[in-house]
């Protein structure tokens, strides 16, 4: 099976799930709902939902058992992109090939659309009780909340902004990668396993895989910020250097960052060795994350 053959039907499931979960544009407050749908349904790779689904499958489960959580992870991701693009943060005008949310809807609506997506995400995870145990859902709520907060995305983003003002050092770059990007990727993988009742050893392997892949993902993203094509990646190229961002590219150059990204992905794949063919989608996802062009 190719990556495309694996991913397409699952992406379709996630996008249908998101479409059902997001409030309709005709419902008051219409502008807020338009902004939420504009950002969450914009063309993205849906990596986090795919990781959640592939991890569930690696534990013998199926996509339908984790779909609400897979959609929730995409809502949190969409929220983080909206806020990341705001004038007070990265001040970007292009995302997923379209004007950023605040450019299209104004800053106040963009902030509130992000807030509402975050709340919707936790509602969706709670709704996963329809096809997972209360205990598993409770664990996933805690995992995703932790990955979003000061120990995860918010903390990583704060240090990312602070680091613009000084010389990059490896410890700071690792700190940023693990939290800003890695935390939600790790939580996506582990959530999929937890919801379908993965055993302790498998969950441990999934956590190691997720942690390594999160760093590989951000390193590849930073390389694309230098050598990517703006039309293909759908966001500005060269912005990291302009903002003096702390990245592997700043530390090791494009080749060095790419090498590290590939090495991390291969290490991630090695963690899956005892899981056999049912972990093949996770292996394909790891390859895709580092070799992607968008
Ligand atoms: C979301 C709780 C929470 C807080 C917000 C703004 C912020 C704090 C964190 C920023 C996190 C951030 C934007 C990290 C960058 C992650 C990244 C590499 C995004 C690009 O992800 P892709 O390539 O994008 O998966 P697509 O568009 O394909 O979905």
Short mmCIF file of C-alpha atoms and ligand atoms in Angstrom, two decimals:
data_model
loop_
_atom_site.label_atom_id
_atom_site.label_comp_id
_atom_site.label_asym_id
_atom_site.label_seq_id
_atom_site.Cartn_x
_atom_site.Cartn_y
_atom_site.Cartn_z
CA UNK A 1 0.00 0.00 0.00
CA UNK A 2 1.35 3.46 -0.85
CA UNK A 3 1.22 6.33 1.64
CA UNK A 4 -1.39 8.00 -0.57
CA UNK A 5 -3.60 4.89 -0.60
CA UNK A 6 -3.33 4.68 3.19
CA UNK A 7 -3.85 8.34 3.96
CA UNK A 8 -6.60 9.42 1.49
CA UNK A 9 -9.58 7.51 2.92
CA UNK A 10 -8.58 8.39 6.49
CA UNK A 11 -8.15 12.07 5.66
CA UNK A 12 -11.63 11.95 4.11
CA UNK A 13 -13.04 10.46 7.35
CA UNK A 14 -11.36 13.20 9.41
CA UNK A 15 -12.58 15.98 7.12
CA UNK A 16 -16.14 14.62 7.23
CA UNK A 17 -15.86 14.41 11.03
CA UNK A 18 -14.63 17.99 11.24
CA UNK A 19 -17.40 19.17 8.93
CA UNK A 20 -20.00 17.56 11.23
CA UNK A 21 -18.39 18.83 14.43
CA UNK A 22 -17.86 22.45 13.41
CA UNK A 23 -20.88 24.75 13.82
CA UNK A 24 -22.52 25.67 10.48
CA UNK A 25 -21.76 29.07 8.97
CA UNK A 26 -25.48 29.88 9.03
CA UNK A 27 -25.64 29.60 12.84
CA UNK A 28 -25.21 32.76 14.93
CA UNK A 29 -22.52 34.08 15.49
CA UNK A 30 -22.03 33.45 11.77
CA UNK A 31 -18.72 35.28 11.37
CA UNK A 32 -17.08 33.30 14.17
CA UNK A 33 -18.29 30.01 12.70
CA UNK A 34 -17.07 31.05 9.24
CA UNK A 35 -13.63 31.78 10.66
CA UNK A 36 -13.48 28.45 12.54
CA UNK A 37 -14.46 26.49 9.42
CA UNK A 38 -12.15 28.57 7.20
CA UNK A 39 -9.14 27.63 9.32
CA UNK A 40 -9.96 24.09 10.43
CA UNK A 41 -11.15 22.89 7.00
CA UNK A 42 -8.38 24.67 5.03
CA UNK A 43 -6.21 22.27 3.04
CA UNK A 44 -3.70 20.80 5.50
CA UNK A 45 -1.86 17.50 5.64
CA UNK A 46 -3.88 16.23 8.68
CA UNK A 47 -0.72 14.66 10.09
CA UNK A 48 -1.86 14.67 13.72
CA UNK A 49 -5.20 12.91 13.06
CA UNK A 50 -3.39 10.42 10.80
CA UNK A 51 -0.87 9.68 13.56
CA UNK A 52 -3.68 9.13 16.06
CA UNK A 53 -5.45 6.74 13.68
CA UNK A 54 -2.26 4.90 12.67
CA UNK A 55 -1.30 4.43 16.34
CA UNK A 56 -4.76 3.00 17.08
CA UNK A 57 -4.34 0.62 14.15
CA UNK A 58 -0.86 -0.38 15.37
CA UNK A 59 -2.58 -1.50 18.61
CA UNK A 60 -5.20 -3.52 16.71
CA UNK A 61 -7.90 -0.79 16.72
CA UNK A 62 -9.55 1.12 13.90
CA UNK A 63 -10.08 4.71 12.78
CA UNK A 64 -13.73 4.91 13.83
CA UNK A 65 -12.79 4.25 17.48
CA UNK A 66 -10.59 7.36 17.68
CA UNK A 67 -12.21 9.66 15.13
CA UNK A 68 -13.57 12.30 17.57
CA UNK A 69 -10.11 12.63 19.13
CA UNK A 70 -8.41 12.69 15.73
CA UNK A 71 -10.69 15.62 14.80
CA UNK A 72 -9.99 17.29 18.15
CA UNK A 73 -6.23 17.16 17.49
CA UNK A 74 -6.76 18.91 14.16
CA UNK A 75 -8.89 21.59 15.92
CA UNK A 76 -6.07 22.25 18.40
CA UNK A 77 -3.55 22.37 15.57
CA UNK A 78 -5.76 24.80 13.59
CA UNK A 79 -6.08 26.93 16.74
CA UNK A 80 -2.32 27.01 17.17
CA UNK A 81 -1.84 28.08 13.55
CA UNK A 82 -4.36 30.92 13.88
CA UNK A 83 -2.70 32.25 17.04
CA UNK A 84 0.83 31.66 15.73
CA UNK A 85 0.05 33.85 12.70
CA UNK A 86 -1.35 36.79 14.73
CA UNK A 87 0.44 40.16 14.57
CA UNK A 88 1.52 39.80 18.22
CA UNK A 89 3.22 36.47 17.44
CA UNK A 90 4.67 35.64 14.00
CA UNK A 91 2.58 38.22 12.12
CA UNK A 92 2.10 36.09 8.98
CA UNK A 93 -0.34 36.79 6.17
CA UNK A 94 -0.28 33.44 4.32
CA UNK A 95 -1.21 30.00 5.69
CA UNK A 96 -2.21 26.82 3.87
CA UNK A 97 -2.09 28.85 0.66
CA UNK A 98 -4.71 31.35 1.85
CA UNK A 99 -4.78 34.64 3.75
CA UNK A 100 -4.31 33.92 7.47
CA UNK A 101 -7.41 33.93 9.66
CA UNK A 102 -6.83 37.43 11.08
CA UNK A 103 -6.26 38.83 7.56
CA UNK A 104 -9.50 37.25 6.32
CA UNK A 105 -11.70 37.93 9.39
CA UNK A 106 -9.96 40.53 11.57
CA UNK A 107 -7.87 40.03 14.67
CA UNK A 108 -10.67 39.83 17.24
CA UNK A 109 -12.57 37.16 15.32
CA UNK A 110 -9.36 35.20 14.69
CA UNK A 111 -8.48 35.16 18.41
CA UNK A 112 -11.98 34.06 19.32
CA UNK A 113 -12.13 31.43 16.55
CA UNK A 114 -8.94 29.94 17.99
CA UNK A 115 -10.41 29.96 21.49
CA UNK A 116 -13.60 28.27 20.27
CA UNK A 117 -11.64 25.59 18.38
CA UNK A 118 -9.73 24.81 21.55
CA UNK A 119 -12.97 24.39 23.54
CA UNK A 120 -14.49 22.28 20.75
CA UNK A 121 -11.44 20.01 20.85
CA UNK A 122 -12.00 19.04 24.48
CA UNK A 123 -15.72 18.54 23.84
CA UNK A 124 -14.84 16.14 21.01
CA UNK A 125 -12.36 14.16 23.13
CA UNK A 126 -15.02 13.83 25.85
CA UNK A 127 -17.44 12.58 23.16
CA UNK A 128 -14.98 9.78 22.33
CA UNK A 129 -16.60 8.04 25.36
CA UNK A 130 -19.14 6.68 22.85
CA UNK A 131 -16.46 4.25 21.60
CA UNK A 132 -13.74 4.18 24.29
CA UNK A 133 -13.64 3.62 28.04
CA UNK A 134 -14.10 6.55 30.45
CA UNK A 135 -10.67 5.77 31.87
CA UNK A 136 -9.00 5.99 28.45
CA UNK A 137 -10.82 9.21 27.60
CA UNK A 138 -9.76 10.70 30.95
CA UNK A 139 -6.12 9.83 30.20
CA UNK A 140 -6.35 11.39 26.75
CA UNK A 141 -7.92 14.59 28.11
CA UNK A 142 -4.99 14.92 30.52
CA UNK A 143 -2.42 14.09 27.82
CA UNK A 144 -3.77 16.60 25.32
CA UNK A 145 -4.24 19.35 27.92
CA UNK A 146 -0.65 18.89 29.09
CA UNK A 147 0.65 18.91 25.50
CA UNK A 148 -1.18 22.19 24.87
CA UNK A 149 -0.15 24.13 27.98
CA UNK A 150 2.99 25.49 29.56
CA UNK A 151 4.75 22.10 29.37
CA UNK A 152 3.85 21.88 25.68
CA UNK A 153 2.79 24.19 22.88
CA UNK A 154 2.35 27.39 24.84
CA UNK A 155 5.65 26.96 26.69
CA UNK A 156 7.47 26.10 23.47
CA UNK A 157 5.99 29.07 21.67
CA UNK A 158 7.03 31.45 24.46
CA UNK A 159 10.65 30.24 24.33
CA UNK A 160 10.53 30.37 20.50
CA UNK A 161 9.62 34.07 20.70
CA UNK A 162 12.22 34.79 23.39
CA UNK A 163 14.93 32.99 21.39
CA UNK A 164 14.54 35.40 18.45
CA UNK A 165 16.44 37.95 20.53
CA UNK A 166 19.60 35.88 21.13
CA UNK A 167 21.99 33.44 19.45
CA UNK A 168 20.52 29.97 18.93
CA UNK A 169 21.96 27.19 21.12
CA UNK A 170 21.24 23.44 20.80
CA UNK A 171 19.57 23.08 24.21
CA UNK A 172 17.10 25.90 23.46
CA UNK A 173 16.31 24.55 19.98
CA UNK A 174 15.60 21.09 21.47
CA UNK A 175 13.39 22.70 24.12
CA UNK A 176 11.40 24.54 21.45
CA UNK A 177 11.09 21.54 19.11
CA UNK A 178 9.94 19.20 21.88
CA UNK A 179 7.25 21.54 23.10
CA UNK A 180 6.06 23.83 20.30
CA UNK A 181 5.61 20.99 17.81
CA UNK A 182 6.66 17.71 19.41
CA UNK A 183 4.21 17.75 22.32
CA UNK A 184 1.03 17.62 20.19
CA UNK A 185 2.56 15.04 17.84
CA UNK A 186 3.51 12.85 20.80
CA UNK A 187 0.03 13.29 22.31
CA UNK A 188 -1.58 12.41 18.95
CA UNK A 189 0.29 9.12 18.72
CA UNK A 190 -0.17 8.08 22.35
CA UNK A 191 -3.87 9.07 22.38
CA UNK A 192 -4.60 6.71 19.51
CA UNK A 193 -3.00 3.83 21.40
CA UNK A 194 -4.63 4.67 24.74
CA UNK A 195 -8.16 4.93 23.31
CA UNK A 196 -8.07 1.41 21.83
CA UNK A 197 -6.49 -0.14 24.94
CA UNK A 198 -2.87 -0.56 23.77
CA UNK A 199 -0.69 -2.49 26.25
CA UNK A 200 1.95 -0.74 28.39
CA UNK A 201 4.95 -1.82 26.29
CA UNK A 202 3.31 -0.72 23.02
CA UNK A 203 2.28 2.63 24.53
CA UNK A 204 5.86 3.16 25.68
CA UNK A 205 7.14 2.46 22.16
CA UNK A 206 4.52 4.78 20.67
CA UNK A 207 5.60 7.54 23.07
CA UNK A 208 9.27 7.12 22.05
CA UNK A 209 8.28 7.11 18.37
CA UNK A 210 6.10 10.23 18.84
CA UNK A 211 8.77 12.11 20.72
CA UNK A 212 11.44 11.43 18.07
CA UNK A 213 9.05 12.12 15.20
CA UNK A 214 7.95 15.44 16.67
CA UNK A 215 11.51 16.72 16.53
CA UNK A 216 12.04 15.26 13.05
CA UNK A 217 8.88 17.03 11.91
CA UNK A 218 9.94 20.47 13.13
CA UNK A 219 13.45 20.07 11.70
CA UNK A 220 11.94 19.21 8.28
CA UNK A 221 9.61 22.20 8.63
CA UNK A 222 12.56 24.49 9.27
CA UNK A 223 14.37 23.12 6.21
CA UNK A 224 11.26 23.78 4.09
CA UNK A 225 11.28 27.35 5.41
CA UNK A 226 14.57 27.76 3.53
CA UNK A 227 14.38 25.52 0.47
CA UNK A 228 10.60 25.03 0.09
CA UNK A 229 8.42 26.50 -2.61
CA UNK A 230 5.98 29.08 -1.22
CA UNK A 231 3.14 27.96 -3.51
CA UNK A 232 3.60 24.32 -2.43
CA UNK A 233 4.06 24.85 1.31
CA UNK A 234 1.33 27.50 1.36
CA UNK A 235 3.21 29.77 3.77
CA UNK A 236 6.11 32.21 3.49
CA UNK A 237 9.64 30.96 2.80
CA UNK A 238 12.65 32.59 4.45
CA UNK A 239 10.70 33.97 7.41
CA UNK A 240 12.71 32.06 10.05
CA UNK A 241 16.02 33.64 9.03
CA UNK A 242 14.36 37.07 8.78
CA UNK A 243 13.09 36.68 12.37
CA UNK A 244 16.30 35.15 13.61
CA UNK A 245 14.48 31.99 14.76
CA UNK A 246 16.28 29.34 16.80
CA UNK A 247 16.25 26.27 14.52
CA UNK A 248 18.45 23.32 13.52
CA UNK A 249 19.04 25.19 10.26
CA UNK A 250 20.50 28.15 12.17
CA UNK A 251 22.72 25.75 14.13
CA UNK A 252 23.73 23.15 11.55
CA UNK A 253 22.78 24.53 8.11
CA UNK A 254 20.20 23.05 5.73
CA UNK A 255 22.12 19.81 5.08
CA UNK A 256 22.87 19.28 8.77
CA UNK A 257 19.24 19.92 9.76
CA UNK A 258 17.97 17.52 7.07
CA UNK A 259 20.42 14.84 8.20
CA UNK A 260 19.23 15.21 11.79
CA UNK A 261 15.59 15.10 10.72
CA UNK A 262 16.18 11.85 8.80
CA UNK A 263 18.19 10.33 11.66
CA UNK A 264 15.41 11.14 14.17
CA UNK A 265 12.76 9.62 11.87
CA UNK A 266 14.81 6.44 11.44
CA UNK A 267 15.28 6.21 15.19
CA UNK A 268 11.51 6.64 15.57
CA UNK A 269 10.88 3.81 13.10
CA UNK A 270 13.33 1.55 14.97
CA UNK A 271 11.23 1.91 18.14
CA UNK A 272 8.36 0.18 16.31
CA UNK A 273 10.34 -2.97 15.46
CA UNK A 274 8.41 -5.42 17.70
CA UNK A 275 5.01 -4.16 16.50
CA UNK A 276 5.13 -5.92 13.13
CA UNK A 277 3.24 -5.01 9.93
CA UNK A 278 0.31 -3.36 11.70
CA UNK A 279 2.69 -0.47 12.48
CA UNK A 280 3.58 -0.02 8.79
CA UNK A 281 1.39 3.12 8.46
CA UNK A 282 3.36 4.72 11.33
CA UNK A 283 6.57 3.82 9.49
CA UNK A 284 5.24 5.37 6.26
CA UNK A 285 4.17 8.48 8.16
CA UNK A 286 7.67 8.89 9.57
CA UNK A 287 9.18 8.69 6.08
CA UNK A 288 6.60 11.14 4.77
CA UNK A 289 7.22 13.64 7.56
CA UNK A 290 10.87 14.08 6.60
CA UNK A 291 10.64 13.71 2.81
CA UNK A 292 7.54 15.90 2.29
CA UNK A 293 7.62 19.00 0.11
CA UNK A 294 4.74 20.81 1.88
C1 LIG B 1 -2.62 25.74 20.60
C2 LIG B 1 -2.65 25.51 23.07
C3 LIG B 1 -2.21 26.28 21.91
C4 LIG B 1 -1.50 27.39 22.09
C5 LIG B 1 -1.03 28.29 21.07
C6 LIG B 1 0.64 29.74 19.00
C7 LIG B 1 1.01 28.62 19.89
C8 LIG B 1 0.44 28.57 21.24
C9 LIG B 1 1.82 27.64 19.50
C10 LIG B 1 2.40 27.57 18.15
C11 LIG B 1 2.57 26.17 17.76
C12 LIG B 1 2.98 26.07 16.34
C13 LIG B 1 2.24 26.83 15.31
C14 LIG B 1 3.97 25.26 16.01
C15 LIG B 1 4.42 25.02 14.63
C16 LIG B 1 3.99 23.65 14.25
C17 LIG B 1 4.07 23.43 12.78
C18 LIG B 1 5.34 22.95 12.21
C19 LIG B 1 3.01 23.66 12.04
C20 LIG B 1 2.84 23.25 10.65
O1 LIG B 1 2.19 22.01 10.72
P1 LIG B 1 1.77 21.20 9.43
O2 LIG B 1 2.93 21.17 8.47
O3 LIG B 1 0.66 22.14 8.82
O4 LIG B 1 1.22 19.90 9.86
P2 LIG B 1 -0.63 21.75 7.94
O5 LIG B 1 -1.06 23.05 7.33
O6 LIG B 1 -0.25 20.72 6.91
O7 LIG B 1 -1.64 21.22 8.90
#
